Amino acid sequence: MTQPTASPTLDTLFKRVLSRQPDALALVDPANKARVTGEAPRHLTFAQADRMISALAAHFIESSLPANSVIAVQLPNTVEFALTVLAAYRAGLVVAVLPLLWRQAELTMALNRTAARAIVTTSRVDGILYSDLAMNAAAEAFSIRHVCGFGTDLPEGMFSLDDAITRQSTTTRAVIQDGRKAALISFDVTSDGFRPVPRAHLSLIAGGLAMSLESDVPQGATVLSAFAPMSVAGLASSLVVWLLSGGTLVLHHPFDEDVLEQEIIEHSCDTLIVPAQLALRLDELDLAARMPSLRNVIGLWRAPEQVASSASWSARRATLTDVYLFGEAGLFGARRTAEDGSPALIKPGPHGAPRELPGTSIAGEILLTPRGTLGLRGPMVPVAAYAPPPPPSDSLIAPPPRDFVDTDYAARLDRATGALNITAPPSGIMAVGGYRFLAQDLQEWARRLGQGALLTALPDRLSGHRLAGRAHDHGRARDALAELGLNPLMVEAFRDRTNTA
């Protein structure tokens, strides 16, 4: 009796492309990487990337990281991120992605909640010493046994991965490549607070399929990703879309508009993945004429309630696919019509990828919950991670398990069209770009600053919200929040707004 074939992992997808075209260009660093991290940009073929992935995987194994243990990663959008993630999977590890906006307080909480055994970072990003942040957070996480990083001037006690990546180690470990195994832990904020969200390889691949098939990314595409990779959407829209297409992944560290245009032209990119507001801004600046190689633009909406009121897409050479993001719970995409460039109607029920093929099991299902909120179910949705706590009851019969995730986004049905309209974000949750937090946390941090301090979130058309603070001494407030290890968005909310012009 033959054994069933294991379902693919991201490393399996990489090796499939490697076997077909080892000398094809695989990964391209941001053109301004020297400014971002102080390191020279890399251009890697699949064979070169494979050797580096194996070297990093050998280092993780030799560092006594057990199979299925968690390795935390806080890296910018450079080739080191892709190499580290794929190396972790080759070594049988689970990757926990840590957003670059996070500072010591959030890093420490994430490391302790996931029992991470190692953390990978880089020396600096945009002048911030991330190596020091990682060392300080690791000192407060009892599970951390190995701290390593890329770049120069690493602090004492941090192992250099630039040394590991060039070694010719033959150390390997037998790892069953099964897509049902845990692959990723990302982090969300719901009304119940901070929430780690684990995912299997198949769930990640389903998210990438939903984007690539809906937007019709061709095989062998040259994809430029300018979306921060430290989330399920970021990973699916960069690594997964790239591996599914078997082409080239050009990376851009958000955001420099001139560098972005230079990279698209230099590498003849046909697919662009960016935050949706940026895509619409490029369209206003005559994207079609300035970047004629583009054929597909994938715009990711962190605030999906804004899609319906967004501007029409005018570029005719390139199609725009709106990707609705719901924190770390899931996503779905809808390509805009060529006639008027307006957002496509979203209807509840099963949807395929592409969306116009209903009934397929690839993408999932959209539903309106009895609470009047949008729910998601399907292969990419980690239902167990969002399961509500069991209600107090004297009954010995447990309630039936819920097979969908309630995103808490308010929604309603349009009786005329049957379309589902997303009307408001989750109550009590603030979002500044990709950074989500509870509204009550703002007041808690403001109270720590003493009497008269105020920290609040104001509505913002582009990022959802923006932070603003008031204190008797703004400079002292900034220093106090920085010492507490808080996110720079909170620290800079107390910047001096005096107009000195």
Coordinates of C-alpha atoms in Angstrom, one line a residue:
M1 CA 0.0 0.0 0.0
T2 CA 1.5 3.3 -1.0
Q3 CA 1.7 6.2 1.5
P4 CA -0.2 9.3 0.6
T5 CA 1.9 12.2 -0.6
A6 CA 2.4 14.9 2.0
S7 CA 0.8 18.3 1.2
P8 CA 3.3 21.1 0.2
T9 CA 5.1 23.5 2.5
L10 CA 6.7 26.8 1.4
D11 CA 10.1 25.0 1.3
T12 CA 8.5 22.4 -1.0
L13 CA 7.3 25.1 -3.4
F14 CA 10.8 26.7 -3.4
K15 CA 12.5 23.4 -4.2
R16 CA 10.0 22.8 -7.1
V17 CA 11.0 26.1 -8.7
L18 CA 14.7 25.4 -7.9
S19 CA 14.6 22.1 -9.7
R20 CA 13.2 23.7 -12.9
Q21 CA 15.3 26.8 -13.1
P22 CA 18.2 26.9 -10.6
D23 CA 20.0 29.8 -12.5
A24 CA 16.9 32.1 -12.8
L25 CA 16.9 35.3 -10.8
A26 CA 14.9 34.6 -7.5
L27 CA 15.4 37.5 -5.0
V28 CA 16.3 41.1 -5.4
D29 CA 17.1 43.5 -2.5
P30 CA 15.7 47.0 -2.3
A31 CA 17.9 49.4 -4.3
N32 CA 18.3 51.6 -1.2
K33 CA 19.3 48.8 1.2
A34 CA 22.6 50.5 2.0
R35 CA 20.6 53.4 3.5
V36 CA 18.1 51.2 5.3
T37 CA 20.4 48.6 6.9
G38 CA 23.9 49.7 5.9
E39 CA 24.4 46.5 3.9
A40 CA 25.0 46.1 0.1
P41 CA 22.0 44.9 -1.9
R42 CA 21.9 41.3 -3.0
H43 CA 20.6 39.7 -6.3
L44 CA 20.3 35.9 -5.8
T45 CA 19.5 33.1 -8.2
F46 CA 17.4 30.2 -6.9
A47 CA 20.6 28.1 -6.6
Q48 CA 22.4 30.8 -4.7
A49 CA 19.4 31.3 -2.4
D50 CA 19.2 27.6 -1.8
R51 CA 22.8 27.4 -0.6
M52 CA 22.2 30.3 1.8
I53 CA 18.9 28.7 3.0
S54 CA 20.7 25.4 3.7
A55 CA 23.5 27.2 5.5
L56 CA 21.1 29.1 7.8
A57 CA 19.0 25.9 8.4
A58 CA 22.3 24.1 9.4
H59 CA 23.1 27.0 11.8
F60 CA 19.6 26.7 13.5
I61 CA 20.0 22.9 13.9
E62 CA 23.6 23.2 15.2
S63 CA 22.3 25.8 17.7
S64 CA 20.2 23.0 19.3
L65 CA 16.9 24.5 18.3
P66 CA 14.5 21.5 18.6
A67 CA 12.2 20.7 15.7
N68 CA 8.8 22.4 15.9
S69 CA 10.2 25.1 18.3
V70 CA 9.4 28.8 17.6
I71 CA 11.9 31.2 16.1
A72 CA 11.0 34.9 16.3
V73 CA 11.9 37.1 13.3
Q74 CA 12.1 40.9 13.2
L75 CA 13.6 42.0 9.9
P76 CA 12.9 44.6 7.2
N77 CA 11.7 43.8 3.7
T78 CA 15.0 42.5 2.4
V79 CA 16.3 39.1 1.1
E80 CA 17.4 38.2 4.6
F81 CA 13.8 37.9 5.6
A82 CA 12.9 35.5 2.8
L83 CA 16.1 33.4 3.4
T84 CA 15.5 33.2 7.2
V85 CA 11.8 32.1 6.9
L86 CA 12.6 29.4 4.3
A87 CA 15.6 28.3 6.4
A88 CA 13.4 28.0 9.5
Y89 CA 11.0 25.8 7.6
R90 CA 13.8 23.6 6.2
A91 CA 15.0 23.1 9.8
G92 CA 11.5 22.2 10.9
L93 CA 10.8 25.4 12.9
V94 CA 7.8 27.6 13.4
V95 CA 8.3 31.3 12.5
A96 CA 6.8 34.1 14.7
V97 CA 6.9 37.4 12.8
L98 CA 7.4 40.6 14.9
P99 CA 6.5 43.9 13.3
L100 CA 9.3 46.5 13.0
L101 CA 7.1 49.1 14.8
W102 CA 7.3 46.9 17.9
R103 CA 9.6 47.9 20.7
Q104 CA 10.7 46.2 23.9
A105 CA 7.4 46.0 25.7
E106 CA 5.6 44.3 22.8
L107 CA 8.6 42.1 21.8
T108 CA 8.9 40.8 25.4
M109 CA 5.2 40.0 25.5
A110 CA 5.3 38.1 22.1
L111 CA 8.4 36.1 23.0
N112 CA 6.9 35.0 26.3
R113 CA 3.5 34.2 24.9
T114 CA 5.0 32.0 22.1
A115 CA 7.8 30.5 24.2
A116 CA 10.2 31.4 21.4
R117 CA 13.6 29.7 21.6
A118 CA 15.5 32.1 19.3
I119 CA 15.2 35.6 17.8
V120 CA 16.6 36.8 14.5
T121 CA 17.0 40.5 13.8
T122 CA 19.4 42.9 12.0
S123 CA 21.8 45.4 13.4
R124 CA 19.8 48.5 12.4
V125 CA 16.9 49.7 10.3
D126 CA 16.6 53.3 9.3
G127 CA 19.0 54.3 12.1
I128 CA 17.3 52.3 14.9
L129 CA 19.4 49.7 16.7
Y130 CA 17.2 46.7 16.4
S131 CA 20.0 44.4 17.7
D132 CA 19.9 46.2 21.0
L133 CA 16.0 45.9 21.1
A134 CA 16.3 42.2 20.5
M135 CA 18.9 41.7 23.2
N136 CA 16.9 43.6 25.8
A137 CA 13.7 41.8 25.0
A138 CA 15.5 38.4 25.0
A139 CA 16.8 39.1 28.5
E140 CA 13.2 39.3 29.8
A141 CA 12.1 36.1 27.9
F142 CA 13.2 33.0 29.8
S143 CA 12.6 30.7 26.8
I144 CA 15.1 32.5 24.5
R145 CA 18.3 30.5 24.1
H146 CA 19.8 31.9 20.9
V147 CA 19.9 35.5 19.7
C148 CA 21.3 36.2 16.2
G149 CA 21.3 38.9 13.6
F150 CA 22.5 40.2 10.3
G151 CA 24.7 43.3 9.8
T152 CA 27.8 44.7 11.5
D153 CA 28.4 46.0 15.0
L154 CA 26.2 43.4 16.6
P155 CA 26.2 43.6 20.4
E156 CA 28.2 41.0 22.5
G157 CA 26.3 37.8 22.8
M158 CA 24.5 38.0 19.4
F159 CA 25.7 35.5 16.8
S160 CA 26.3 36.9 13.3
L161 CA 24.2 35.2 10.6
D162 CA 26.3 36.9 7.9
D163 CA 29.0 34.4 9.0
A164 CA 26.6 31.5 9.1
I165 CA 25.1 32.2 5.7
T166 CA 28.5 31.7 4.0
R167 CA 29.5 28.5 5.8
Q168 CA 29.5 25.2 3.9
S169 CA 27.9 23.1 6.6
T170 CA 26.4 19.7 5.8
T171 CA 24.3 19.5 8.9
T172 CA 20.7 18.6 8.1
R173 CA 17.7 17.2 9.9
A174 CA 15.0 14.9 8.7
V175 CA 11.9 17.1 8.4
I176 CA 8.5 15.8 7.2
Q177 CA 7.4 18.5 4.7
D178 CA 3.7 18.5 5.4
G179 CA 1.5 21.5 4.7
R180 CA -0.7 20.7 7.7
K181 CA 2.2 21.4 10.1
A182 CA 2.4 24.8 12.0
A183 CA 4.3 27.4 10.0
L184 CA 3.6 30.9 11.2
I185 CA 2.6 32.8 14.3
S186 CA 1.4 36.3 13.7
F187 CA -0.2 38.7 16.2
D188 CA -3.5 40.3 16.3
V189 CA -5.5 42.6 18.6
T190 CA -9.1 41.9 19.2
S191 CA -11.6 43.1 21.8
D192 CA -10.2 40.4 24.1
G193 CA -6.7 41.9 23.8
F194 CA -3.4 40.7 22.4
R195 CA -3.8 37.4 20.5
P196 CA -1.1 35.1 18.9
V197 CA -2.5 33.5 15.8
P198 CA -0.9 30.2 14.6
R199 CA -1.2 29.0 11.1
A200 CA -0.3 26.0 9.0
H201 CA 1.6 26.1 5.7
L202 CA -1.7 25.2 3.8
S203 CA -3.4 28.2 5.4
L204 CA -0.6 30.5 4.2
I205 CA -0.6 29.0 0.7
A206 CA -4.4 29.5 0.5
G207 CA -4.0 33.2 1.3
G208 CA -1.4 33.5 -1.5
L209 CA -3.6 31.6 -3.9
A210 CA -6.6 33.9 -3.1
M211 CA -4.5 36.9 -4.2
S212 CA -2.5 35.5 -7.1
L213 CA -5.5 33.8 -8.8
E214 CA -7.9 36.6 -8.3
S215 CA -5.4 39.1 -9.8
D216 CA -4.2 36.6 -12.5
V217 CA -0.5 36.8 -11.6
P218 CA 1.2 35.0 -14.5
Q219 CA 3.7 32.2 -14.2
G220 CA 7.3 33.5 -14.2
A221 CA 6.1 37.0 -13.0
T222 CA 8.5 39.6 -11.7
V223 CA 6.7 40.7 -8.5
L224 CA 7.6 43.8 -6.6
S225 CA 6.4 43.7 -3.0
A226 CA 6.3 47.0 -1.1
F227 CA 4.2 45.7 1.8
A228 CA 5.7 45.0 5.2
P229 CA 6.1 41.2 5.5
M230 CA 5.4 40.9 9.3
S231 CA 1.8 39.7 9.1
V232 CA -0.1 36.9 7.4
A233 CA -1.0 39.3 4.6
G234 CA 2.6 40.5 4.2
L235 CA 3.9 36.9 4.0
A236 CA 1.2 35.6 1.7
S237 CA 1.5 38.6 -0.7
S238 CA 5.3 38.4 -1.0
L239 CA 6.8 34.9 -0.4
V240 CA 3.7 32.9 -1.3
V241 CA 2.7 34.8 -4.4
W242 CA 6.4 34.7 -5.6
L243 CA 6.7 30.9 -5.0
L244 CA 3.4 30.2 -6.7
S245 CA 4.4 32.1 -9.8
G246 CA 7.9 30.7 -9.8
G247 CA 9.3 34.1 -11.0
T248 CA 11.4 36.8 -9.4
L249 CA 10.6 38.7 -6.1
V250 CA 11.9 42.3 -6.0
L251 CA 11.7 43.7 -2.5
H252 CA 11.1 47.4 -1.5
H253 CA 11.4 48.7 2.0
P254 CA 8.4 51.0 2.5
F255 CA 8.5 53.6 1.3
D256 CA 10.4 55.8 -1.2
E257 CA 8.4 56.6 -4.3
D258 CA 11.4 57.4 -6.5
V259 CA 13.2 54.2 -5.5
L260 CA 10.0 52.2 -6.1
E261 CA 9.6 53.6 -9.6
Q262 CA 13.3 53.0 -10.3
E263 CA 13.0 49.3 -9.2
I264 CA 9.9 48.7 -11.3
I265 CA 11.5 50.1 -14.5
E266 CA 14.9 48.5 -13.9
H267 CA 13.5 45.0 -13.4
S268 CA 10.5 45.3 -15.8
C269 CA 8.2 44.3 -13.0
D270 CA 4.7 43.2 -14.2
T271 CA 3.1 42.8 -10.7
L272 CA 3.1 45.4 -7.9
I273 CA 2.0 44.6 -4.4
V274 CA 1.5 47.7 -2.2
P275 CA -0.9 49.3 0.3
A276 CA -4.1 50.2 -1.6
Q277 CA -3.9 53.9 -0.9
L278 CA -0.5 54.0 -2.4
A279 CA -1.7 52.2 -5.5
L280 CA -4.4 54.7 -6.0
R281 CA -1.9 57.6 -5.5
L282 CA 0.3 56.1 -8.2
D283 CA -2.7 55.9 -10.5
E284 CA -3.3 59.6 -10.0
L285 CA 0.3 60.2 -11.0
D286 CA -0.2 58.4 -14.4
L287 CA 1.2 55.0 -13.4
A288 CA 0.5 53.5 -16.9
A289 CA 2.8 56.0 -18.7
R290 CA 5.6 56.1 -16.1
M291 CA 5.8 52.3 -15.5
P292 CA 4.6 50.6 -18.7
S293 CA 5.7 47.1 -17.7
L294 CA 3.0 46.8 -15.0
R295 CA 0.1 44.6 -15.7
N296 CA -1.2 43.7 -12.3
V297 CA -1.5 45.8 -9.2
I298 CA -2.5 44.2 -5.9
G299 CA -3.7 46.8 -3.4
L300 CA -4.0 45.7 0.2
W301 CA -6.6 47.4 2.4
R302 CA -5.8 47.4 6.1
A303 CA -9.0 49.5 6.5
P304 CA -11.4 47.5 4.3
E305 CA -14.4 49.7 5.3
Q306 CA -12.7 52.4 3.0
V307 CA -12.8 50.4 -0.2
A308 CA -16.4 51.3 -1.3
S309 CA -15.7 55.0 -1.1
S310 CA -12.3 54.9 -2.8
A311 CA -11.4 56.5 -6.1
S312 CA -11.9 54.7 -9.4
W313 CA -9.0 53.0 -11.1
S314 CA -8.0 54.7 -14.4
A315 CA -5.0 52.8 -15.6
R316 CA -6.1 50.5 -18.4
R317 CA -2.9 48.6 -19.0
A318 CA -2.8 47.4 -15.4
T319 CA -5.7 45.9 -13.4
L320 CA -6.2 46.6 -9.8
T321 CA -7.2 43.9 -7.3
D322 CA -8.5 45.1 -4.0
V323 CA -7.5 42.8 -1.1
Y324 CA -9.6 43.2 2.0
L325 CA -7.6 42.5 5.2
F326 CA -9.2 41.7 8.5
G327 CA -6.3 41.7 10.9
E328 CA -4.7 38.3 11.1
A329 CA -8.0 36.5 10.7
G330 CA -8.1 36.3 6.9
L331 CA -8.5 38.2 3.6
F332 CA -10.2 38.1 0.3
G333 CA -9.6 39.8 -3.1
A334 CA -11.8 41.3 -5.8
R335 CA -10.5 42.5 -9.1
R336 CA -11.9 45.9 -10.3
T337 CA -14.0 46.0 -13.5
A338 CA -12.3 47.3 -16.6
E339 CA -15.3 49.4 -17.6
D340 CA -15.3 52.1 -14.9
G341 CA -12.5 51.0 -12.4
S342 CA -14.9 51.0 -9.5
P343 CA -14.6 48.4 -6.7
A344 CA -16.3 45.1 -7.4
L345 CA -19.5 44.2 -5.5
I346 CA -18.8 41.7 -2.7
K347 CA -21.6 39.2 -2.1
P348 CA -21.9 36.8 0.8
G349 CA -21.5 33.1 0.2
P350 CA -18.8 30.7 -1.1
H351 CA -16.2 32.3 -3.4
G352 CA -13.4 30.9 -5.4
A353 CA -10.1 32.3 -6.6
P354 CA -10.7 33.9 -9.0
R355 CA -13.9 35.2 -7.4
E356 CA -16.1 34.7 -10.4
L357 CA -15.8 30.9 -10.0
P358 CA -18.2 30.3 -7.1
G359 CA -18.3 27.0 -5.2
T360 CA -14.5 26.3 -5.3
S361 CA -12.9 25.5 -2.0
I362 CA -9.7 27.5 -2.6
A363 CA -10.6 30.9 -1.2
G364 CA -13.3 30.5 1.3
E365 CA -16.7 32.0 2.3
I366 CA -18.0 35.4 3.3
L367 CA -21.0 35.6 5.6
L368 CA -23.0 38.1 7.6
T369 CA -23.3 37.0 11.2
P370 CA -26.4 37.4 13.4
R371 CA -24.6 40.3 15.1
G372 CA -24.5 42.3 11.8
T373 CA -20.7 41.8 11.4
L374 CA -18.7 40.1 8.7
G375 CA -17.6 36.5 9.2
L376 CA -15.0 34.5 7.3
R377 CA -14.5 30.8 6.9
G378 CA -12.3 28.7 4.7
P379 CA -8.8 27.1 4.5
M380 CA -6.9 30.3 5.3
V381 CA -9.0 31.2 8.3
P382 CA -7.6 30.0 11.7
V383 CA -10.9 29.4 13.4
A384 CA -9.4 27.9 16.6
A385 CA -7.2 30.9 17.2
Y386 CA -10.3 33.2 17.4
A387 CA -12.7 30.8 19.2
P388 CA -14.7 32.6 21.8
P389 CA -14.4 31.5 25.4
P390 CA -17.0 29.0 26.5
P391 CA -20.0 30.7 28.1
P392 CA -20.6 30.0 31.8
S393 CA -23.2 27.3 32.0
D394 CA -24.3 24.5 34.3
S395 CA -25.1 22.3 31.3
L396 CA -22.9 19.3 30.8
I397 CA -23.4 19.6 27.0
A398 CA -20.8 21.8 25.3
P399 CA -22.1 24.2 22.7
P400 CA -21.3 23.3 19.0
P401 CA -18.0 24.7 17.8
R402 CA -18.1 27.8 15.6
D403 CA -16.8 27.1 12.1
F404 CA -16.1 30.8 11.2
V405 CA -14.2 33.8 12.5
D406 CA -16.2 36.9 13.4
T407 CA -14.1 39.8 12.3
D408 CA -16.1 42.3 14.3
Y409 CA -16.3 44.6 11.2
A410 CA -19.8 46.0 11.0
A411 CA -21.5 45.1 7.7
R412 CA -24.9 45.2 6.1
L413 CA -26.6 43.8 2.9
D414 CA -27.7 46.2 0.2
R415 CA -31.2 45.1 -0.7
A416 CA -31.0 46.4 -4.3
T417 CA -27.8 44.7 -5.3
G418 CA -27.4 41.9 -2.7
A419 CA -23.9 43.2 -2.1
L420 CA -22.3 43.2 1.4
N421 CA -21.1 46.6 2.5
I422 CA -18.5 46.9 5.3
T423 CA -19.5 50.0 7.3
A424 CA -17.2 50.3 10.3
P425 CA -14.1 48.7 11.9
P426 CA -14.2 46.8 15.2
S427 CA -15.4 48.8 18.1
G428 CA -12.7 49.7 20.7
I429 CA -9.8 48.8 18.4
M430 CA -7.6 51.5 16.9
A431 CA -5.4 51.0 13.8
V432 CA -2.5 53.2 12.6
G433 CA -1.5 51.5 9.4
G434 CA -0.8 47.9 10.3
Y435 CA -0.5 48.6 14.0
R436 CA -3.6 47.6 16.0
F437 CA -4.2 48.3 19.6
L438 CA -7.1 48.7 22.1
A439 CA -8.4 52.2 22.7
Q440 CA -8.3 51.6 26.4
D441 CA -4.5 51.1 26.2
L442 CA -4.0 54.7 25.2
Q443 CA -5.5 56.0 28.4
E444 CA -3.5 53.5 30.4
W445 CA -0.2 54.8 29.0
A446 CA -1.3 58.4 29.3
R447 CA -2.0 57.9 33.0
R448 CA 1.5 56.7 33.5
L449 CA 2.7 60.1 32.3
G450 CA 0.9 61.9 35.2
Q451 CA -1.8 64.5 35.5
G452 CA -2.7 66.5 32.5
A453 CA -1.4 64.1 29.9
L454 CA -3.7 63.0 27.1
L455 CA -3.1 60.4 24.4
T456 CA -5.8 59.9 21.8
A457 CA -6.4 58.4 18.3
L458 CA -7.9 60.7 15.6
P459 CA -9.5 59.5 12.4
D460 CA -7.2 59.5 9.4
R461 CA -8.3 58.8 5.8
L462 CA -5.1 57.0 4.8
S463 CA -4.0 55.0 7.8
G464 CA -7.3 54.6 9.7
H465 CA -6.2 56.6 12.7
R466 CA -3.3 58.8 13.8
L467 CA -2.1 59.4 17.3
A468 CA -1.9 62.7 19.0
G469 CA -0.7 63.5 22.5
R470 CA -0.7 66.4 24.9
A471 CA 1.4 66.9 28.0
H472 CA 2.9 69.7 30.0
D473 CA 6.4 68.8 28.7
H474 CA 6.3 67.0 25.4
G475 CA 10.0 66.2 25.4
R476 CA 9.8 64.6 28.9
A477 CA 6.7 62.6 27.8
R478 CA 8.6 61.3 24.7
D479 CA 11.5 60.2 26.9
A480 CA 9.3 58.5 29.4
L481 CA 7.4 56.5 26.8
A482 CA 10.6 55.5 25.1
E483 CA 12.0 54.3 28.4
L484 CA 8.9 52.1 28.9
G485 CA 9.8 50.4 25.6
L486 CA 6.7 51.6 23.7
N487 CA 5.9 51.8 20.0
P488 CA 7.4 54.9 18.3
L489 CA 3.9 55.9 17.1
M490 CA 3.0 56.5 20.8
V491 CA 6.3 58.3 21.5
E492 CA 6.0 60.6 18.5
A493 CA 2.4 61.5 19.3
F494 CA 4.0 64.0 21.7
R495 CA 6.2 65.6 19.1
D496 CA 6.3 69.4 19.1
R497 CA 3.8 70.7 16.5
T498 CA 4.8 74.3 16.8
N499 CA 5.1 75.9 13.4
T500 CA 8.5 77.4 13.3
A501 CA 8.3 78.5 9.7

